[in-house]
PDB file of C-alpha atoms in Angstrom:
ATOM      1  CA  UNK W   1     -48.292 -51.488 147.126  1.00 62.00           C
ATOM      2  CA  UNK W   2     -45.066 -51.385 145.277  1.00 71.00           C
ATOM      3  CA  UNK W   3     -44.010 -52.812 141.936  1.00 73.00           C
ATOM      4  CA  UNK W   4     -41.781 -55.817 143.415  1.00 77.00           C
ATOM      5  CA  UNK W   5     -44.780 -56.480 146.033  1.00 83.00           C
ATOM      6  CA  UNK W   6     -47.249 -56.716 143.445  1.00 84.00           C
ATOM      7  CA  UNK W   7     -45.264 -59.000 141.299  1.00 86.00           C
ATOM      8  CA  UNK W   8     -44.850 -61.359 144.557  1.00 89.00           C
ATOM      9  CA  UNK W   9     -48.170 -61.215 145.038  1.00 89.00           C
ATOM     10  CA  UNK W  10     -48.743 -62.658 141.093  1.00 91.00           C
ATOM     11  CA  UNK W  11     -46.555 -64.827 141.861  1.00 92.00           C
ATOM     12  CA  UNK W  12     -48.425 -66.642 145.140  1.00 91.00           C
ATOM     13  CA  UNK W  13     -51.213 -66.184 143.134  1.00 91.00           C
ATOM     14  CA  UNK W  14     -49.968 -68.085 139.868  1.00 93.00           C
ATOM     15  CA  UNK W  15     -48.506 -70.992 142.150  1.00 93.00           C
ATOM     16  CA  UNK W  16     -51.404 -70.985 144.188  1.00 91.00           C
ATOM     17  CA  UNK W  17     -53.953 -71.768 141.266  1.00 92.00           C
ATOM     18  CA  UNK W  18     -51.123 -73.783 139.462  1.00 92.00           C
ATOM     19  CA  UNK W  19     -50.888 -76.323 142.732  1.00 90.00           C
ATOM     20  CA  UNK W  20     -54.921 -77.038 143.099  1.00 90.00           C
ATOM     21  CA  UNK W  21     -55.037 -77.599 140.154  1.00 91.00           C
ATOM     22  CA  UNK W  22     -52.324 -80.468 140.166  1.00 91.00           C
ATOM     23  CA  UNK W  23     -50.593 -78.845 137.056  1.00 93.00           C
ATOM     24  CA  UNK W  24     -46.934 -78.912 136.937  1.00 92.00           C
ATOM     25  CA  UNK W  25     -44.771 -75.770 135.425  1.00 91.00           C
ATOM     26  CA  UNK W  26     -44.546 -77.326 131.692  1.00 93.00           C
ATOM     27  CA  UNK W  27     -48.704 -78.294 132.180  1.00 93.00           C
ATOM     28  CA  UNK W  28     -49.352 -75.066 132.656  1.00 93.00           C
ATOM     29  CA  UNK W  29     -46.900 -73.625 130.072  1.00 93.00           C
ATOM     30  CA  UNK W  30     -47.764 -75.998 127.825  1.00 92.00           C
ATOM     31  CA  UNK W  31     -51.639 -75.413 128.408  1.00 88.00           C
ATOM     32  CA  UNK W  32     -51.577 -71.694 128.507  1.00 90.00           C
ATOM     33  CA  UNK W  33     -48.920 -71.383 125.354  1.00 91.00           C
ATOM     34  CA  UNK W  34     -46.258 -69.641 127.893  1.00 94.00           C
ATOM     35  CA  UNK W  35     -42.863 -70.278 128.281  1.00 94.00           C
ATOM     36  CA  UNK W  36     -42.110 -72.770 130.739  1.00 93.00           C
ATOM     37  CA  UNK W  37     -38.835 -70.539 131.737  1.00 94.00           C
ATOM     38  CA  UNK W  38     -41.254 -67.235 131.639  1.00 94.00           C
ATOM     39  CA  UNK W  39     -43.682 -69.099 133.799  1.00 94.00           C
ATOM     40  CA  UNK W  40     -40.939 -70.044 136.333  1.00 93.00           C
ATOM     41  CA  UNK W  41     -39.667 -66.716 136.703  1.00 94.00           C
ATOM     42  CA  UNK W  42     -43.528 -65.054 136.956  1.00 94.00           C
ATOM     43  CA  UNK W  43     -44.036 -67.554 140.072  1.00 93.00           C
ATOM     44  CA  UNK W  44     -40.620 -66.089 141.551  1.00 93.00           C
ATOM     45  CA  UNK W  45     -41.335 -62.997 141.176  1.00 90.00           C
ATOM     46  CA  UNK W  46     -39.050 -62.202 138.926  1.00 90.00           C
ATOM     47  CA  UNK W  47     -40.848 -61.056 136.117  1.00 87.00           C
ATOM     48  CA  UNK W  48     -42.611 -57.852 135.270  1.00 86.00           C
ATOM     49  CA  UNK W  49     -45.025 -59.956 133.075  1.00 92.00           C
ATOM     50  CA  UNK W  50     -47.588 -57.857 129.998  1.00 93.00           C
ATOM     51  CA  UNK W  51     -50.930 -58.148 130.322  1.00 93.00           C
ATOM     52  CA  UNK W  52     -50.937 -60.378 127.295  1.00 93.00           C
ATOM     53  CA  UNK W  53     -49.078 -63.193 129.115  1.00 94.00           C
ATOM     54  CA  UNK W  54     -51.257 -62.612 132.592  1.00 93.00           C
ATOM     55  CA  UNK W  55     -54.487 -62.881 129.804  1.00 92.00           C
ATOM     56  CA  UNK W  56     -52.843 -66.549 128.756  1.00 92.00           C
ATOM     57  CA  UNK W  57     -51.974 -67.694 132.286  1.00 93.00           C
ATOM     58  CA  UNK W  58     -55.469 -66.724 133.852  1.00 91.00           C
ATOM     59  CA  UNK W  59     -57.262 -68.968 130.448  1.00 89.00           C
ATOM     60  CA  UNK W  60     -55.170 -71.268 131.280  1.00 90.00           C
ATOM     61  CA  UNK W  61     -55.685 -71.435 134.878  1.00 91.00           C
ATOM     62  CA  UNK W  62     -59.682 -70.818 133.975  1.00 87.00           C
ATOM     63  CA  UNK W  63     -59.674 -67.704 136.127  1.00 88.00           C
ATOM     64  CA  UNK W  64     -60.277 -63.959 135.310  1.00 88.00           C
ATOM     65  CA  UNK W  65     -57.356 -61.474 134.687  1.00 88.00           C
ATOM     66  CA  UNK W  66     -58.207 -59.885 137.708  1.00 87.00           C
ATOM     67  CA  UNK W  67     -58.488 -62.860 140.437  1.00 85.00           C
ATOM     68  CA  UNK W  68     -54.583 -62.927 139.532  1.00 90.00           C
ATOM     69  CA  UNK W  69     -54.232 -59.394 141.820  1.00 85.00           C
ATOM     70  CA  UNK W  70     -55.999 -60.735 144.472  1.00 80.00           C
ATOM     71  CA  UNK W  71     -54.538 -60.835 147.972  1.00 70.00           C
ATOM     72  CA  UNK W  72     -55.417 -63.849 149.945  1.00 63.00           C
ATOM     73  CA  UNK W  73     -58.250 -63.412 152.546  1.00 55.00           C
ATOM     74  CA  UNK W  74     -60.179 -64.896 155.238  1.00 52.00           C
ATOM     75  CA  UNK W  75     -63.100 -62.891 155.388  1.00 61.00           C
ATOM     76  CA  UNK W  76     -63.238 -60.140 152.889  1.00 70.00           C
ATOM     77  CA  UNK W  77     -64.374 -56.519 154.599  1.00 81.00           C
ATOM     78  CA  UNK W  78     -67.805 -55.595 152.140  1.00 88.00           C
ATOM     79  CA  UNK W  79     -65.769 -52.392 151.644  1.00 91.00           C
ATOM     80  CA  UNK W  80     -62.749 -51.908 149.121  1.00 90.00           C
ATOM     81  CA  UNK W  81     -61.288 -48.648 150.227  1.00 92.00           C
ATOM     82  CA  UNK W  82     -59.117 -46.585 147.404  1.00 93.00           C
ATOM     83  CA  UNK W  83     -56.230 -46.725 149.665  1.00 90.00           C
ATOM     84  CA  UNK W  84     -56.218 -50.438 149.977  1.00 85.00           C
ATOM     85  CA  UNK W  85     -57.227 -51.279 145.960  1.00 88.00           C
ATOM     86  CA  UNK W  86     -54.073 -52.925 144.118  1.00 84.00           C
ATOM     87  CA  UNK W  87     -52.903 -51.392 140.930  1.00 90.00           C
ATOM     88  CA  UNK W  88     -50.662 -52.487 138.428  1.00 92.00           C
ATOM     89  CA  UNK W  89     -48.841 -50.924 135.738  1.00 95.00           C
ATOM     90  CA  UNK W  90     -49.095 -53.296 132.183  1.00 95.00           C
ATOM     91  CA  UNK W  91     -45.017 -52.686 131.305  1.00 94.00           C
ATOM     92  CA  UNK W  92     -45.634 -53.280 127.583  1.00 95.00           C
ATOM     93  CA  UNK W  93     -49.152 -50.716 127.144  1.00 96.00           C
ATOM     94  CA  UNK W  94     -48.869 -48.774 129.991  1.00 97.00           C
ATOM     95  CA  UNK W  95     -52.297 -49.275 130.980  1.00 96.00           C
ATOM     96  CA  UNK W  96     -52.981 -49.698 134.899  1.00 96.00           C
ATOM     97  CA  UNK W  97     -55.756 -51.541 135.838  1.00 95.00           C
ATOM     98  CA  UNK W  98     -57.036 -51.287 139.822  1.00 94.00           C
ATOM     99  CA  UNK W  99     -59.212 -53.948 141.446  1.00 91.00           C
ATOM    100  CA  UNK W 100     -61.927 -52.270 143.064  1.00 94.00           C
ATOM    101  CA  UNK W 101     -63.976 -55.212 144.475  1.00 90.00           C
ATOM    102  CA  UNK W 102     -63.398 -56.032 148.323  1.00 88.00           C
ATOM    103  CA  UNK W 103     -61.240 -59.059 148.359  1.00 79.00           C
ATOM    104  CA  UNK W 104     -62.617 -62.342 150.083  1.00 77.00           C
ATOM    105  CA  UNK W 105     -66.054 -61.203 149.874  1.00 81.00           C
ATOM    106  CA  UNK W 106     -68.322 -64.497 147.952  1.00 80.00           C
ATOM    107  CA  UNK W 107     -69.541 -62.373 144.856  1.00 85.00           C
ATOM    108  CA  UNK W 108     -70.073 -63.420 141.094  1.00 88.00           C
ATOM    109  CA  UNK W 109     -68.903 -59.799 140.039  1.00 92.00           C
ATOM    110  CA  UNK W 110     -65.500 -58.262 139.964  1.00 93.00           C
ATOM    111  CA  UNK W 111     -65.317 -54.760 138.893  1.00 96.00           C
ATOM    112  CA  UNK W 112     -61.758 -53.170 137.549  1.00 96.00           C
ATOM    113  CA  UNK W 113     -61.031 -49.609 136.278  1.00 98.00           C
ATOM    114  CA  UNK W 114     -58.733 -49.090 133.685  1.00 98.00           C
ATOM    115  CA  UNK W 115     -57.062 -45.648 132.460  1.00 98.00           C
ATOM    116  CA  UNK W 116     -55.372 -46.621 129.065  1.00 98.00           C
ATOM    117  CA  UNK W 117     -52.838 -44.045 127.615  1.00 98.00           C
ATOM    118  CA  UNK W 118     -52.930 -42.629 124.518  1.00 98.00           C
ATOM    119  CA  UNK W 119     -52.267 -44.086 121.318  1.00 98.00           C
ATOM    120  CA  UNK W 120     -52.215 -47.632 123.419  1.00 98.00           C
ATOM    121  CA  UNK W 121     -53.109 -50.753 122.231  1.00 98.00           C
ATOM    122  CA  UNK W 122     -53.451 -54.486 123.817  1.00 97.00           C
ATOM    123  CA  UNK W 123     -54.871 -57.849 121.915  1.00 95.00           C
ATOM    124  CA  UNK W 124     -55.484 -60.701 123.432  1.00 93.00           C
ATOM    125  CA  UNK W 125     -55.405 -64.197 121.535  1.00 87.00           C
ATOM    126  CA  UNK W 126     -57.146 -65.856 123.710  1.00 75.00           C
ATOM    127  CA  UNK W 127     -60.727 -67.456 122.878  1.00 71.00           C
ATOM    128  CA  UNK W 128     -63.389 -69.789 124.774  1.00 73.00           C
ATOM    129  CA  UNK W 129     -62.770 -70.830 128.116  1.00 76.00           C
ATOM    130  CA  UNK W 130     -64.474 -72.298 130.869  1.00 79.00           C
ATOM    131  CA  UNK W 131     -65.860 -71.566 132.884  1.00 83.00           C
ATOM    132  CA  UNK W 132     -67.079 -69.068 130.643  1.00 88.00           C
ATOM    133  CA  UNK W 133     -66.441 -65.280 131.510  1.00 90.00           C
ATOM    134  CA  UNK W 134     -68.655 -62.306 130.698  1.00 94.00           C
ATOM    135  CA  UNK W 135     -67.560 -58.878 130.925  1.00 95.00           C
ATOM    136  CA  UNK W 136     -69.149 -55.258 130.597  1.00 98.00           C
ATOM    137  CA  UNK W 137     -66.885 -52.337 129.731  1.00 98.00           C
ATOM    138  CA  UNK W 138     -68.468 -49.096 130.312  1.00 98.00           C
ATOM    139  CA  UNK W 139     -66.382 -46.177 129.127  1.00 98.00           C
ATOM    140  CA  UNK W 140     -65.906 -43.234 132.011  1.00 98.00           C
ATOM    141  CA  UNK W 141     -63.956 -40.673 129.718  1.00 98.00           C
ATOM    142  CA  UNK W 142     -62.530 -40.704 126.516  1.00 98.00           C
ATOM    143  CA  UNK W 143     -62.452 -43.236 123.407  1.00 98.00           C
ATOM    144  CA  UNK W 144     -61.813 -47.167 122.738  1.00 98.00           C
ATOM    145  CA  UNK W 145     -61.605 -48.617 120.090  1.00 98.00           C
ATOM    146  CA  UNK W 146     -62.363 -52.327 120.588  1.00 98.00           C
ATOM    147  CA  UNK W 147     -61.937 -55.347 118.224  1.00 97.00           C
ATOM    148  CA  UNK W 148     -64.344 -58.116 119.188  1.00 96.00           C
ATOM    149  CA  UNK W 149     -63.282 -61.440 116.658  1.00 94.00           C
ATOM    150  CA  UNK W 150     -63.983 -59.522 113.402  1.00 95.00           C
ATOM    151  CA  UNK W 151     -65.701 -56.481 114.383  1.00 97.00           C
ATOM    152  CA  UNK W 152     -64.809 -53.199 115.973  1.00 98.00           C
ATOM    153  CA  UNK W 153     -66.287 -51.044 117.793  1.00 98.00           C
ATOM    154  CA  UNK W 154     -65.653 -47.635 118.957  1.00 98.00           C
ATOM    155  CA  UNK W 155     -66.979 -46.820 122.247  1.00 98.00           C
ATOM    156  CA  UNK W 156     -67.264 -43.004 123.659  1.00 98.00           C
ATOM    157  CA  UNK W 157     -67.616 -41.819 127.295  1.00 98.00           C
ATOM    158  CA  UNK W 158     -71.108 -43.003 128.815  1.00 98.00           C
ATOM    159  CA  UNK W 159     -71.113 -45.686 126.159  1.00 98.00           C
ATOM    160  CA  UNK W 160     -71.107 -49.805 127.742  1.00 98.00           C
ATOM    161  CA  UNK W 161     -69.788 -52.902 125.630  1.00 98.00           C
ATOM    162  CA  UNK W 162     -70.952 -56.598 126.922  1.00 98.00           C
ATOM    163  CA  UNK W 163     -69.298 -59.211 125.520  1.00 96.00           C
ATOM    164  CA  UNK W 164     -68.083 -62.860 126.667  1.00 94.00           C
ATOM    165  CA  UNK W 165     -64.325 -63.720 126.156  1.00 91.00           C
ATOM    166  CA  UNK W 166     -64.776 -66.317 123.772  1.00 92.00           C
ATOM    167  CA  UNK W 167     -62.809 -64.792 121.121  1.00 93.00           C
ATOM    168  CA  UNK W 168     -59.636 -62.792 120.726  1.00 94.00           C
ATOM    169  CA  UNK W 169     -60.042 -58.843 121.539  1.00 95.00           C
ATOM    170  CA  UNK W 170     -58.072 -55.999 121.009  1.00 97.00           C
ATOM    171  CA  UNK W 171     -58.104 -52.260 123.191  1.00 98.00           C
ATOM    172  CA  UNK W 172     -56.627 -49.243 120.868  1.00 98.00           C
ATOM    173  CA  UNK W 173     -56.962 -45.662 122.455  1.00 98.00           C
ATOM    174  CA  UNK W 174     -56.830 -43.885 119.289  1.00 98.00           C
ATOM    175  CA  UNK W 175     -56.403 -40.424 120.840  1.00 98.00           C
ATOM    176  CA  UNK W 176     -54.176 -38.024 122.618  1.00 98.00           C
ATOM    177  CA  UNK W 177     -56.023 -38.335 125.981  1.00 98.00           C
ATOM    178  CA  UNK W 178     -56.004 -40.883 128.560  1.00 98.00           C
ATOM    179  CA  UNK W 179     -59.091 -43.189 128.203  1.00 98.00           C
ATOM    180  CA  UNK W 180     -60.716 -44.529 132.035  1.00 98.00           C
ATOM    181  CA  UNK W 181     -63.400 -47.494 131.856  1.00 98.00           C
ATOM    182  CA  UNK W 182     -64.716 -49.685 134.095  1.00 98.00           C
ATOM    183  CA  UNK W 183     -64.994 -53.140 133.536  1.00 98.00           C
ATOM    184  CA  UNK W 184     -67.575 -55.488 135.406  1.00 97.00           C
ATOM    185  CA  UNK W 185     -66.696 -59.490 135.008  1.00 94.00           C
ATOM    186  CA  UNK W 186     -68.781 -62.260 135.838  1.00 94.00           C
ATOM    187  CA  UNK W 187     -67.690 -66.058 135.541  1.00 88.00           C
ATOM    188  CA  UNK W 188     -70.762 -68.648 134.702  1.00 85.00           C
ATOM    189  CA  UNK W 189     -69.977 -71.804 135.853  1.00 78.00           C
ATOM    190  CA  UNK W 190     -72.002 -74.712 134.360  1.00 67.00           C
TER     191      UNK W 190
END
């Protein structure tokens, strides 16, 4: 999938969740803490939005960071082949993130692999949403450093993190390598 078909995708995505939810552009912008004009030019297409602003928009929508990369389906396959998995390229870190959950298959798990550059960072302001999302990062080869609320922790391959994004985060690759992780994401809904 290319760059520009990616961001379309986002885009159906973003004004898909936007309309069932009844929210209009400066709702959402104003609910998320977004631009209204940034907003307006993610749901075009338009936009090569960070992974910061996709964070705020998916709170905000109360969906993960990685149902925004998902391609509509009718029935979801029970296999995700490579070939088919989206990526996408985070403009500000570098960091690409690929979906590697079938899409359209009912499941309370996503799973994601990241490879973060080196020397990259990301932090994410958001805190407690709901429903309420869980995540385990489980590091495949290198270092992160995360920053959970006030603590940090630095994780090394073979090493797994849970946490539940109810506080603002930070990812820092404090080496020269390229770090990969997984990351499995559950939403609780009450």
């Amino acid at each position: 999938m290319t760059d520009s078909s990616l961001h379309l995708l986002i885009a159906q995505r973003v004004r898909e969740l936007r309309a069932a939810r009844g929210l209009s552009l400066e709702a959402l912008a104003s609910h998320c803490g977004v631009s209204r004009s940034m907003l307006s030019l993610i749901e075009r297409g338009e936009s090569s939005p960070t992974a910061v602003v996709l964070e705020k928009l998916a709170t905000g929508l109360g969906v993960t960071l990685a149902s925004l990369f998902e391609a509509p389906a009718a029935a979801g396959e029970p296999v995700s082949r490579r070939a088919q998995q989206q990526s996408w390229r985070d403009p500000h870190s570098g960091y690409v993130r690929r979906n590697l959950s079938p899409a359209g298959v009912a499941s309370p798990i996503q799973l994601v692999e990241v490879e973060f550059p080196p020397l990259a960072r990301v932090a994410y302001e958001t805190a407690a949403r709901e429903p309420q999302v869980h995540q385990q990062i489980w590091v495949l080869e290198g270092v992160i450093d995360i920053t959970y609320g006030d603590e940090l922790f630095r994780l090394d391959a073979g090493d797994c993190f849970a946490m539940v994004l109810d506080r603002p985060m930070a990812f820092h690759n404090p080496t020269g390598d390229t770090t990969r992780y997984a990351v499995a994401i559950t939403t609780i809904r009450s």
